Coordinates of C-alpha atoms in Angstrom, one line a residue:
Chain O
X1 CA -17.4 91.9 -34.1
X2 CA -16.1 90.4 -37.5
X3 CA -15.7 86.4 -37.4
X4 CA -13.3 84.4 -39.2
X5 CA -15.1 82.6 -41.6
X6 CA -12.7 80.0 -42.3
X7 CA -11.4 79.3 -38.1
X8 CA -15.3 79.4 -37.6
X9 CA -15.5 76.6 -39.7
X10 CA -12.6 74.7 -39.0
X11 CA -13.6 75.2 -35.2
X12 CA -17.0 73.8 -36.0
X13 CA -16.0 70.7 -37.9
X14 CA -14.2 69.9 -35.1
X15 CA -16.9 70.0 -32.4
X16 CA -18.8 68.9 -34.7
X17 CA -16.5 65.3 -35.5
X18 CA -16.5 65.1 -31.3
X19 CA -20.4 65.4 -30.8
X20 CA -20.6 63.4 -33.6
X21 CA -19.0 60.3 -32.2
X22 CA -21.3 60.8 -28.5
X23 CA -24.3 61.0 -30.2
X24 CA -23.3 58.0 -32.2
X25 CA -22.4 56.2 -29.1
X26 CA -26.2 56.7 -27.5
X27 CA -27.7 55.4 -30.2
X28 CA -25.9 52.5 -30.3
X29 CA -27.1 52.2 -26.8
X30 CA -30.1 53.5 -26.5
X31 CA -31.1 54.0 -30.2
X32 CA -30.8 50.3 -30.9
X33 CA -30.5 48.8 -27.9
X34 CA -32.6 50.9 -25.6
X35 CA -30.4 51.3 -22.7
X36 CA -31.2 54.8 -21.0
X37 CA -27.6 55.9 -20.6
X38 CA -27.9 59.1 -18.7
X39 CA -24.2 58.7 -17.3
X40 CA -23.0 59.7 -21.1
X41 CA -21.0 63.0 -19.5
X42 CA -19.4 60.2 -17.1
X43 CA -18.0 58.2 -20.0
X44 CA -16.5 61.3 -22.1
X45 CA -15.0 62.8 -19.2
X46 CA -13.4 59.4 -18.5
X47 CA -11.7 60.4 -22.0
X48 CA -10.7 64.0 -20.4
X49 CA -9.3 62.5 -17.1
X50 CA -6.8 59.9 -19.2
X51 CA -5.5 62.5 -21.2
X52 CA -4.9 64.8 -18.3
X53 CA -3.3 61.5 -16.7
X54 CA -1.2 60.6 -19.8
X55 CA -0.4 64.0 -20.4
X56 CA 1.3 65.0 -17.0
X57 CA 3.2 61.3 -16.7
X58 CA 3.1 59.4 -20.1
X59 CA 4.6 62.6 -22.1
X60 CA 7.4 63.3 -20.2
X61 CA 8.6 59.4 -19.8
X62 CA 8.1 59.3 -23.5
X63 CA 10.4 62.2 -24.4
X64 CA 12.3 60.6 -22.0
X65 CA 12.0 63.6 -19.4
X66 CA 11.2 63.2 -15.2
X67 CA 7.5 63.9 -14.3
X68 CA 7.2 66.4 -12.2
X69 CA 4.5 66.6 -10.1
X70 CA 1.4 68.2 -11.7
X71 CA -0.9 70.3 -9.5
X72 CA 0.0 72.6 -6.6
X73 CA 3.5 74.3 -6.2
X74 CA 5.0 72.2 -9.2
X75 CA 1.7 73.1 -11.9
X76 CA 3.9 76.0 -14.1
X77 CA 6.8 74.1 -14.2
X78 CA 4.8 71.2 -15.0
X79 CA 2.7 72.6 -17.7
X80 CA 6.0 74.2 -19.1
X81 CA 7.4 71.1 -19.5
X82 CA 4.7 69.2 -21.9
X83 CA 3.7 72.5 -23.4
X84 CA 7.5 72.4 -24.5
X85 CA 7.5 68.6 -25.2
X86 CA 4.7 68.7 -27.4
X87 CA 5.9 71.7 -29.7
X88 CA 9.4 70.3 -30.2
X89 CA 9.1 66.7 -30.4
X90 CA 5.7 66.1 -32.9
X91 CA 6.5 62.4 -32.8
X92 CA 6.2 62.1 -29.2
X93 CA 3.2 64.7 -28.8
X94 CA 1.4 62.7 -31.3
X95 CA 2.3 59.0 -30.0
X96 CA 1.2 60.5 -26.4
X97 CA -2.0 61.2 -28.4
X98 CA -2.4 58.3 -29.9
X99 CA -1.8 55.9 -26.6
X100 CA -4.5 58.3 -24.6
X101 CA -7.3 57.3 -27.1
X102 CA -6.1 53.9 -26.6
X103 CA -5.9 53.9 -23.1
X104 CA -9.2 55.7 -23.1
X105 CA -11.1 53.3 -25.1
X106 CA -9.6 50.6 -23.0
X107 CA -10.5 52.3 -19.9
X108 CA -14.1 53.3 -20.9
X109 CA -14.7 50.3 -21.9
X110 CA -13.7 48.4 -18.8
X111 CA -16.7 50.7 -17.1
X112 CA -19.2 50.4 -19.2
X113 CA -18.7 46.6 -18.8
X114 CA -19.2 47.1 -15.8
X115 CA -22.4 49.8 -15.7
X116 CA -23.7 47.4 -17.3
X117 CA -24.2 44.7 -14.8
X118 CA -26.9 46.7 -12.2
X119 CA -29.0 46.1 -15.7
X120 CA -28.8 42.6 -14.6
X121 CA -30.5 43.1 -11.4
X122 CA -32.5 46.5 -12.6
X123 CA -35.8 45.0 -14.5
X124 CA -36.6 48.2 -15.8
X125 CA -34.1 49.9 -18.0
X126 CA -34.9 53.6 -16.5
X127 CA -33.3 52.4 -13.4
X128 CA -30.3 52.0 -14.8
X129 CA -30.4 55.5 -16.5
X130 CA -31.0 56.9 -13.3
X131 CA -27.8 54.7 -11.9
X132 CA -25.7 56.1 -14.9
X133 CA -26.6 59.6 -14.0
X134 CA -26.2 59.8 -10.6
X135 CA -23.0 57.7 -10.7
X136 CA -21.4 60.4 -13.4
X137 CA -22.2 63.0 -10.6
X138 CA -20.1 61.4 -8.6
X139 CA -17.4 60.3 -10.3
X140 CA -17.6 64.2 -11.4
X141 CA -17.5 65.6 -8.0
X142 CA -14.5 62.6 -6.7
X143 CA -12.6 64.4 -9.2
X144 CA -13.5 67.5 -8.3
X145 CA -12.0 67.1 -5.3
X146 CA -9.0 64.6 -5.8
X147 CA -5.8 66.1 -6.9
X148 CA -4.1 63.6 -8.7
X149 CA -6.3 63.1 -11.5
X150 CA -6.6 66.6 -13.5
X151 CA -5.9 69.0 -9.9
X152 CA -8.9 68.7 -8.3
X153 CA -11.3 72.0 -8.6
X154 CA -8.5 73.7 -11.0
X155 CA -8.3 71.5 -13.5
X156 CA -5.4 71.0 -15.8
X157 CA -4.5 72.9 -19.0
X158 CA -1.7 72.8 -21.4
X159 CA -3.0 69.3 -22.6
X160 CA -2.7 70.8 -26.4
X161 CA -3.7 68.6 -29.7
X162 CA -0.7 66.5 -31.1
X163 CA -0.6 69.2 -34.1
X164 CA 0.8 72.4 -31.8
X165 CA 3.9 71.5 -33.4
X166 CA 3.0 73.4 -37.0
X167 CA 3.6 76.8 -37.5
X168 CA 0.4 78.6 -37.9
X169 CA -3.1 78.6 -36.0
X170 CA -4.8 77.6 -38.8
X171 CA -2.7 74.9 -39.9
X172 CA -3.1 73.4 -36.3
X173 CA -7.0 73.5 -36.3
X174 CA -7.3 72.0 -39.3
X175 CA -5.2 69.5 -39.1
X176 CA -6.9 68.4 -35.6
X177 CA -9.9 69.1 -37.3
X178 CA -9.2 67.0 -40.0
X179 CA -7.8 64.0 -37.2
X180 CA -11.4 64.3 -35.7
X181 CA -13.0 63.9 -38.4
X182 CA -11.3 60.8 -39.8
X183 CA -11.8 59.7 -36.2
X184 CA -15.7 60.5 -36.3
X185 CA -16.4 58.8 -40.1
X186 CA -14.5 55.7 -38.4
X187 CA -16.9 55.6 -35.9
X188 CA -20.0 56.7 -38.3
X189 CA -18.6 53.1 -40.0
X190 CA -18.1 51.3 -37.3
X191 CA -21.9 51.9 -35.6
X192 CA -23.2 51.9 -39.1
X193 CA -21.8 48.5 -40.0
X194 CA -23.0 47.1 -36.3
X195 CA -26.7 48.3 -36.5
X196 CA -26.8 46.8 -39.8
X197 CA -26.0 43.5 -39.1
X198 CA -27.4 40.8 -37.3
X199 CA -25.8 42.1 -33.8
X200 CA -28.3 45.5 -34.7
X201 CA -31.1 42.9 -35.1
X202 CA -30.5 41.6 -31.6
X203 CA -29.8 45.0 -29.9
X204 CA -33.3 46.4 -31.5
X205 CA -34.8 43.3 -29.8
X206 CA -33.2 43.6 -26.9
X207 CA -34.7 47.2 -26.6
X208 CA -38.1 46.5 -27.9
X209 CA -38.2 43.2 -25.1
X210 CA -35.2 41.8 -23.9
X211 CA -37.3 39.1 -21.6
X212 CA -38.4 37.8 -24.7
X213 CA -35.5 37.9 -26.9
X214 CA -33.6 35.9 -24.3
X215 CA -36.7 33.6 -24.7
X216 CA -35.8 32.9 -28.4
X217 CA -32.2 32.4 -27.2
X218 CA -30.1 35.3 -27.3
X219 CA -28.2 36.4 -24.3
X220 CA -29.5 39.3 -23.2
X221 CA -27.0 40.0 -20.6
X222 CA -23.7 39.1 -23.1
X223 CA -25.5 41.9 -25.9
X224 CA -25.9 44.8 -23.2
X225 CA -22.6 44.3 -21.7
X226 CA -21.1 44.3 -25.3
X227 CA -23.3 47.8 -26.4
X228 CA -21.6 49.0 -23.5
X229 CA -18.2 48.0 -23.8
X230 CA -18.8 49.4 -27.5
X231 CA -20.4 52.3 -26.9
X232 CA -18.7 53.6 -23.3
X233 CA -15.1 53.3 -25.8
X234 CA -16.3 55.6 -28.1
X235 CA -17.6 58.0 -25.8
X236 CA -14.0 58.2 -23.8
X237 CA -12.8 58.5 -27.5
X238 CA -14.6 61.6 -28.0
X239 CA -13.7 62.8 -24.5
X240 CA -9.8 62.3 -25.1
X241 CA -10.6 65.2 -28.4
X242 CA -12.6 67.2 -26.7
X243 CA -11.0 67.7 -24.4
X244 CA -7.8 68.5 -26.4
X245 CA -9.9 70.9 -28.6
X246 CA -10.2 72.8 -25.3
X247 CA -7.1 71.8 -24.1
X248 CA -8.4 72.4 -20.5
X249 CA -9.4 69.7 -18.5
X250 CA -12.3 70.2 -15.6
X251 CA -14.7 68.3 -14.2
X252 CA -17.2 70.8 -14.4
X253 CA -16.9 70.8 -18.0
X254 CA -19.0 66.8 -17.7
X255 CA -22.2 68.0 -16.4
X256 CA -25.5 66.4 -16.9
X257 CA -26.2 69.1 -19.5
X258 CA -23.7 67.8 -21.5
X259 CA -25.5 64.1 -21.3
X260 CA -28.5 66.2 -22.1
X261 CA -27.2 67.8 -25.4
X262 CA -26.4 64.4 -27.0
X263 CA -30.1 63.6 -26.1
X264 CA -31.2 66.2 -28.0
X265 CA -29.1 65.2 -31.1
X266 CA -30.1 62.0 -31.1
X267 CA -33.7 62.4 -30.3
X268 CA -33.7 64.8 -33.3
X269 CA -31.5 63.1 -35.8
X270 CA -33.5 60.1 -34.9
X271 CA -33.2 57.2 -32.5
X272 CA -31.6 53.7 -34.0
X273 CA -30.7 56.2 -37.5
X274 CA -26.8 56.1 -37.2
X275 CA -26.8 58.8 -40.5
X276 CA -29.5 60.8 -37.9
X277 CA -27.0 60.9 -35.1
X278 CA -24.9 62.9 -37.5
X279 CA -27.8 65.1 -38.4
X280 CA -28.7 65.6 -35.4
X281 CA -25.1 66.7 -34.0
X282 CA -24.5 69.0 -36.8
X283 CA -27.5 70.8 -36.1
X284 CA -27.1 71.2 -32.0
X285 CA -23.6 72.1 -32.9
X286 CA -24.4 74.7 -35.1
X287 CA -27.1 75.8 -32.8
X288 CA -25.4 75.6 -29.9
X289 CA -22.5 78.2 -31.6
X290 CA -25.1 79.7 -33.3
X291 CA -26.1 80.8 -29.5
X292 CA -22.7 81.3 -28.4
X293 CA -22.2 83.7 -30.7
X294 CA -25.5 85.9 -30.6
X295 CA -24.6 85.4 -27.0
X296 CA -21.0 87.6 -27.2
X297 CA -23.0 90.3 -29.9
X298 CA -25.4 90.7 -27.9
X299 CA -23.4 91.4 -24.3
X300 CA -21.1 93.7 -26.8
X301 CA -24.3 95.7 -27.6
X302 CA -25.2 96.3 -23.9
X303 CA -28.0 93.3 -24.5
X304 CA -29.7 92.5 -20.8
X305 CA -30.5 89.4 -22.5
X306 CA -27.9 86.3 -22.0
X307 CA -28.7 83.8 -25.1
X308 CA -26.6 81.6 -23.8
X309 CA -30.5 80.8 -21.8
X310 CA -31.8 80.5 -24.8
X311 CA -29.5 77.9 -26.0
X312 CA -31.1 75.9 -23.2
X313 CA -34.7 76.8 -24.0
X314 CA -34.0 76.0 -27.1
X315 CA -32.5 72.4 -26.9
X316 CA -35.5 71.7 -24.6
X317 CA -38.2 73.0 -27.2
X318 CA -36.4 70.9 -29.8
X319 CA -37.3 68.1 -27.9
X320 CA -40.5 68.1 -27.0
X321 CA -41.9 69.4 -30.3
X322 CA -40.3 66.0 -31.5
X323 CA -41.5 63.8 -28.9
X324 CA -44.8 64.8 -29.9
X325 CA -44.7 65.8 -33.4
X326 CA -42.0 63.2 -34.9
X327 CA -41.3 60.2 -32.3
X328 CA -38.9 58.7 -34.9
X329 CA -36.7 62.1 -35.4
X330 CA -35.7 63.4 -38.6
X331 CA -34.3 60.7 -39.8
X332 CA -36.6 57.3 -38.8
X333 CA -34.8 54.0 -38.3
X334 CA -34.6 51.5 -41.0
X335 CA -36.7 48.9 -41.2
X336 CA -34.5 46.2 -43.2
X337 CA -32.1 45.5 -40.5
X338 CA -29.2 44.2 -42.2
X339 CA -30.6 44.3 -46.2
X340 CA -32.9 41.0 -45.6
X341 CA -35.5 42.5 -46.8
X342 CA -34.3 44.2 -50.2
X343 CA -32.6 40.5 -50.7
X344 CA -35.9 39.2 -50.3
X345 CA -37.6 41.2 -52.6
X346 CA -34.8 40.0 -55.5
X347 CA -36.1 36.8 -54.8
X348 CA -40.0 37.2 -55.4
X349 CA -38.6 38.7 -58.4
X350 CA -36.5 36.0 -59.5
X351 CA -39.1 33.7 -58.6
X352 CA -42.0 35.6 -60.8
X353 CA -39.4 36.2 -63.7
X354 CA -38.9 32.3 -63.7
X355 CA -42.7 31.7 -63.2
X356 CA -43.4 33.7 -66.6
X357 CA -40.8 31.8 -68.4
X358 CA -42.2 28.6 -67.3
X359 CA -45.6 29.8 -68.1
X360 CA -43.7 31.3 -71.7
X361 CA -42.5 27.8 -72.9
X362 CA -45.8 25.8 -72.1
X363 CA -47.5 28.7 -74.6
Chain Y
X1 CA -39.8 14.6 -23.4
X2 CA -40.7 17.3 -20.8
X3 CA -41.2 15.5 -17.2
X4 CA -41.6 18.1 -13.7
X5 CA -41.4 16.6 -10.8
X6 CA -42.9 18.2 -7.7
X7 CA -42.4 21.5 -9.0
X8 CA -43.0 24.7 -6.6
X9 CA -42.6 28.4 -7.3
X10 CA -44.2 31.1 -4.5
X11 CA -44.4 34.3 -4.5
X12 CA -44.1 35.7 -0.7
X13 CA -46.6 33.2 1.0
X14 CA -48.7 32.7 -2.3
X15 CA -47.7 29.4 -3.4
X16 CA -48.0 30.2 -7.7
X17 CA -47.3 26.2 -8.3
X18 CA -47.6 24.2 -5.7
X19 CA -46.1 20.7 -6.7
X20 CA -46.3 20.3 -10.2
X21 CA -45.9 17.0 -11.7
X22 CA -46.7 16.0 -15.4
X23 CA -44.8 14.7 -18.4
X24 CA -45.2 15.2 -22.1
X25 CA -44.3 12.6 -24.9
X26 CA -42.5 13.7 -28.1
X27 CA -44.6 14.4 -30.7
X28 CA -48.0 14.9 -28.4
X29 CA -50.1 17.7 -27.7
X30 CA -50.5 18.2 -24.1
X31 CA -53.5 20.9 -23.1
X32 CA -53.0 22.6 -20.0
X33 CA -56.4 24.1 -18.5
X34 CA -57.7 26.1 -15.5
X35 CA -59.5 28.4 -14.0
X36 CA -57.9 31.8 -13.8
X37 CA -54.7 32.3 -11.6
X38 CA -54.3 28.1 -10.8
X39 CA -50.4 29.0 -11.9
X40 CA -50.7 27.8 -15.7
X41 CA -48.8 30.4 -16.6
X42 CA -46.7 31.1 -14.3
X43 CA -45.7 27.4 -14.7
X44 CA -44.8 27.6 -18.5
X45 CA -42.8 30.5 -17.6
X46 CA -41.0 28.3 -14.8
X47 CA -40.5 25.7 -17.3
X48 CA -38.9 28.2 -19.9
X49 CA -36.9 29.8 -17.3
X50 CA -38.3 33.4 -16.9
X51 CA -38.6 32.5 -13.2
X52 CA -36.3 29.8 -11.3
X53 CA -38.3 27.1 -9.3
X54 CA -38.5 27.0 -5.9
X55 CA -37.9 23.3 -5.5
X56 CA -38.8 20.7 -7.8
X57 CA -37.1 18.9 -10.8
X58 CA -38.0 20.6 -14.5
X59 CA -36.3 17.6 -16.9
X60 CA -36.0 18.1 -20.8
X61 CA -35.2 14.8 -22.4
X62 CA -34.2 13.8 -18.9
X63 CA -31.9 16.4 -18.7
X64 CA -32.5 19.4 -15.9
X65 CA -33.2 22.5 -16.9
X66 CA -35.1 24.1 -13.9
X67 CA -32.7 27.2 -13.2
X68 CA -31.1 28.2 -16.4
X69 CA -31.2 31.0 -18.4
X70 CA -33.8 31.6 -20.5
X71 CA -31.6 31.7 -23.6
X72 CA -29.6 28.5 -22.7
X73 CA -33.2 26.6 -22.6
X74 CA -33.9 27.6 -26.0
X75 CA -31.1 26.7 -27.1
X76 CA -31.4 22.7 -25.6
X77 CA -34.6 23.4 -27.9
X78 CA -37.4 24.2 -25.7
X79 CA -39.5 27.6 -26.7
X80 CA -42.5 29.3 -25.8
X81 CA -45.1 32.2 -27.1
X82 CA -46.9 34.5 -24.5
X83 CA -50.6 35.0 -23.6
X84 CA -50.1 39.0 -25.2
X85 CA -48.8 38.9 -28.8
X86 CA -44.7 39.6 -27.9
X87 CA -43.7 40.2 -30.9
X88 CA -40.8 42.7 -31.5
X89 CA -43.5 45.8 -32.7
X90 CA -41.0 48.3 -34.8
X91 CA -38.7 45.6 -36.6
X92 CA -40.3 44.0 -39.8
X93 CA -41.9 40.3 -39.6
X94 CA -39.4 38.9 -41.1
X95 CA -36.7 40.5 -38.8
X96 CA -38.8 39.2 -36.7
X97 CA -38.8 35.5 -38.1
X98 CA -34.9 36.2 -38.8
X99 CA -34.2 37.2 -35.1
X100 CA -34.5 33.3 -33.4
X101 CA -32.1 31.0 -36.1
X102 CA -29.4 29.4 -34.4
X103 CA -25.7 29.9 -34.7
X104 CA -25.9 33.3 -36.4
X105 CA -22.7 34.4 -37.4
X106 CA -22.4 38.4 -37.4
X107 CA -24.3 38.1 -33.5
X108 CA -20.8 39.9 -32.2
X109 CA -20.3 42.8 -32.4
X110 CA -16.8 41.4 -33.6
X111 CA -18.0 39.3 -36.6
X112 CA -20.9 42.3 -37.2
X113 CA -18.4 44.7 -38.7
X114 CA -17.5 42.1 -41.6
X115 CA -20.7 41.6 -44.1
X116 CA -18.7 38.7 -45.7
X117 CA -18.6 36.6 -43.1
X118 CA -22.4 36.8 -42.1
X119 CA -24.3 37.7 -45.2
X120 CA -23.8 34.0 -46.4
X121 CA -26.0 32.8 -43.8
X122 CA -28.4 35.2 -43.6
X123 CA -29.7 35.1 -47.2
X124 CA -29.9 31.3 -46.7
X125 CA -31.9 32.2 -43.1
X126 CA -33.6 34.8 -44.9
X127 CA -35.2 31.9 -47.4
X128 CA -35.9 29.6 -44.8
X129 CA -38.0 33.2 -43.0
X130 CA -40.0 33.5 -46.2
X131 CA -40.8 29.6 -46.2
X132 CA -42.2 29.9 -42.5
X133 CA -44.1 33.3 -43.8
X134 CA -45.2 31.9 -46.8
X135 CA -46.9 28.8 -44.9
X136 CA -48.5 31.2 -42.7
X137 CA -49.9 33.0 -45.3
X138 CA -47.7 36.4 -43.7
X139 CA -45.2 36.2 -47.2
X140 CA -46.9 39.7 -48.3
X141 CA -46.9 41.0 -44.2
X142 CA -42.9 40.4 -44.6
X143 CA -41.3 43.8 -45.0
X144 CA -44.3 45.3 -43.1
X145 CA -44.1 46.4 -39.4
X146 CA -45.4 44.1 -36.4
X147 CA -47.3 45.9 -35.3
X148 CA -49.1 46.4 -38.0
X149 CA -50.5 42.8 -38.6
X150 CA -53.5 42.0 -37.5
X151 CA -53.8 40.4 -33.9
X152 CA -54.0 36.7 -35.6
X153 CA -51.3 37.3 -37.9
X154 CA -49.7 38.2 -34.6
X155 CA -50.5 35.2 -33.1
X156 CA -49.5 33.2 -36.3
X157 CA -45.8 35.1 -36.6
X158 CA -45.2 35.1 -32.5
X159 CA -45.9 30.6 -33.2
X160 CA -44.2 30.6 -36.6
X161 CA -40.7 32.8 -36.2
X162 CA -40.0 29.8 -32.8
X163 CA -39.4 27.5 -36.4
X164 CA -35.9 29.2 -37.1
X165 CA -34.8 28.6 -34.2
X166 CA -35.8 25.0 -34.6
X167 CA -37.1 23.6 -31.3
X168 CA -38.5 20.5 -30.6
X169 CA -40.8 21.7 -27.6
X170 CA -42.6 25.0 -27.9
X171 CA -44.7 26.2 -25.0
X172 CA -48.1 28.4 -26.0
X173 CA -49.9 30.4 -23.7
X174 CA -52.9 31.0 -25.2
X175 CA -52.3 31.2 -28.4
X176 CA -55.7 32.0 -29.8
X177 CA -56.6 35.2 -27.0
X178 CA -58.0 38.0 -28.4
X179 CA -58.8 36.0 -31.9
X180 CA -62.1 35.6 -33.8
X181 CA -62.8 32.1 -33.9
X182 CA -62.4 31.3 -37.6
X183 CA -58.7 32.1 -36.9
X184 CA -58.0 30.3 -33.8
X185 CA -59.4 27.4 -35.4
X186 CA -56.3 27.8 -38.1
X187 CA -54.1 28.8 -35.8
X188 CA -54.5 25.0 -34.6
X189 CA -54.4 23.9 -37.4
X190 CA -51.5 25.4 -38.1
X191 CA -50.3 23.9 -35.0
X192 CA -51.7 20.6 -35.7
X193 CA -49.8 20.9 -39.3
X194 CA -46.2 21.8 -37.1
X195 CA -46.5 19.2 -35.3
X196 CA -46.7 16.7 -38.2
X197 CA -44.3 18.7 -40.4
X198 CA -41.9 19.3 -38.1
X199 CA -42.0 16.6 -35.5
X200 CA -42.7 19.1 -33.3
X201 CA -44.1 18.3 -29.5
X202 CA -46.9 21.1 -27.5
X203 CA -47.8 21.8 -24.1
X204 CA -50.6 24.3 -24.3
X205 CA -52.4 26.7 -21.9
X206 CA -55.9 27.8 -23.7
X207 CA -59.1 28.8 -22.4
X208 CA -61.0 28.1 -25.8
X209 CA -62.0 24.3 -24.6
X210 CA -63.8 23.6 -27.5
X211 CA -61.1 24.2 -29.9
X212 CA -58.2 23.2 -28.1
X213 CA -59.9 19.4 -26.9
X214 CA -60.3 18.4 -30.7
X215 CA -56.5 19.1 -30.8
X216 CA -55.0 17.5 -27.4
X217 CA -53.6 14.0 -27.3
X218 CA -54.2 14.8 -23.4
X219 CA -54.7 17.1 -20.5
X220 CA -53.6 18.2 -17.1
X221 CA -56.2 20.3 -15.0
X222 CA -54.6 22.7 -12.8
X223 CA -56.5 24.4 -9.4
X224 CA -54.5 26.2 -6.9
X225 CA -51.2 25.2 -8.3
X226 CA -52.0 22.0 -8.1
X227 CA -52.4 19.2 -11.0
X228 CA -55.9 18.0 -10.1
X229 CA -56.5 15.9 -13.4
X230 CA -54.7 14.5 -16.2
X231 CA -56.3 12.5 -19.4
X232 CA -57.9 12.4 -22.7
X233 CA -59.8 15.0 -23.8
X234 CA -63.6 12.7 -23.2
X235 CA -62.3 11.7 -19.9
X236 CA -61.6 15.5 -18.4
X237 CA -64.6 16.2 -20.0
X238 CA -66.6 13.7 -17.5
X239 CA -64.5 14.5 -14.4
X240 CA -66.3 15.3 -11.7
X241 CA -63.8 17.2 -9.6
X242 CA -63.3 19.3 -13.2
X243 CA -66.4 19.9 -13.5
X244 CA -66.7 21.3 -10.6
X245 CA -63.8 23.9 -10.2
X246 CA -63.4 24.5 -13.9
X247 CA -66.7 24.9 -15.2
X248 CA -68.5 25.6 -10.9
X249 CA -71.1 22.8 -11.5

């Protein structure tokens, strides 16, 4: 099989952008805040489900058309309507996409806020991790059985990316990759700013010992809620890019495995380091794609070995090796949170310089 | 300054604090002693808001604080330290000292995004924290992870960092636990210095009575969740009941 190098690169960049956004969100929640969010797939799926609703209800409305029921007998007609709108009315398609991002972020934020509440009762953060893991599965199973969101177990196709009106496939993919990377860059800027601020210091303190941080005047309930809102909104936005990249929404895409992949990214890259999250996302995305391509190639050569399963073994090995030999990740967290340490060094240098000047004057 | 009126705290059927009343006046160093399991640490945790009292009143400057969240109590000027060093170990000593600063801009996510809004205050706080670390002889370790400090340095940092929150009353739970005798004395000298310099008030749980008695103004003695005696160190030393329950004489 001959690979299209440019097409593969564009596709990789898009996947990296999506993975980076989710990894950054988890690194804020767990890497800095110590909240073990094992329900990350839930918050990503919120973006996908939101897109499922907006593409089938909001998009036709924006185009001034009736919105046919997207599931069952009306499925093909509804698909035709939204595909046609996306192809012929680019402004409507883009508006719908941007509105989907905003709505997904809003819903993700609200669900994240609500999810932070069990943490107030659950003294051990890992119980919250289990609650989120279970919630993620419950929501997925409910959506898989409930038709109105993404047509239950059938899933929903035709959730195209907003540049579908462009003339060539490569141009469409490149434009969408650019948009995804721009969103990932914004998320990185946001996460980095937050991490390297007094708020980031408070998150670290919450991770280290929330009781002590509370005893030092820091409102832990509010802090926990706010980082869950930020992380969940970011993950939901990533979910919109994820689903429109593949063009198809299925509840089966948001299983625990997705959450675990993101965990491997931040453990590998560096907990609490936002550049580490990007590095982890890049490595895992590459490995994911490499094993997928290897699986296809091996299959074509008649191999009995399925490289898709090798991926799971590889990720588990990465996790084990990192936890055993380099718990801080490839790029460890910076000790000087806000730059205060650097400022202190500068203060000392000035102090030493002024003392020397005084001595010289007296000499 | 601190006034406890028949405070009770139960865990199931166990009365950890069984009707404790005590007063701490502004500027005093008051000791709280008693055998292990007498309820001293539980009482400190109840005053500081870690536990909600089942009954009784806890007043700080005449205002009830019983049942408030620890951060609300801290905001009213009461800070505490713990028996085991409770630093944020993976953070630098400087960050540990900076955390308790009051009204720190940039502690909300929205403000955090705009460095210009909080950096000026952060620099001023850093200079203040550096001065505290300097007084504690920890300046050279300011940028080291708190986990790398010695046991005594950890204790000093834990007590000293509360100054950033401008407290008026400090509750210290065994400030010299696990510390070499020489350094234990230094820690109490530091406490005395903080009282004079910052006009602080202290309520201290401590087992090293030979040091404690040199520094406290008054003492309360607890046994089985109740206060069984109070008075000046010399009076407590002579108290027959205290000698019986505490020293087994």
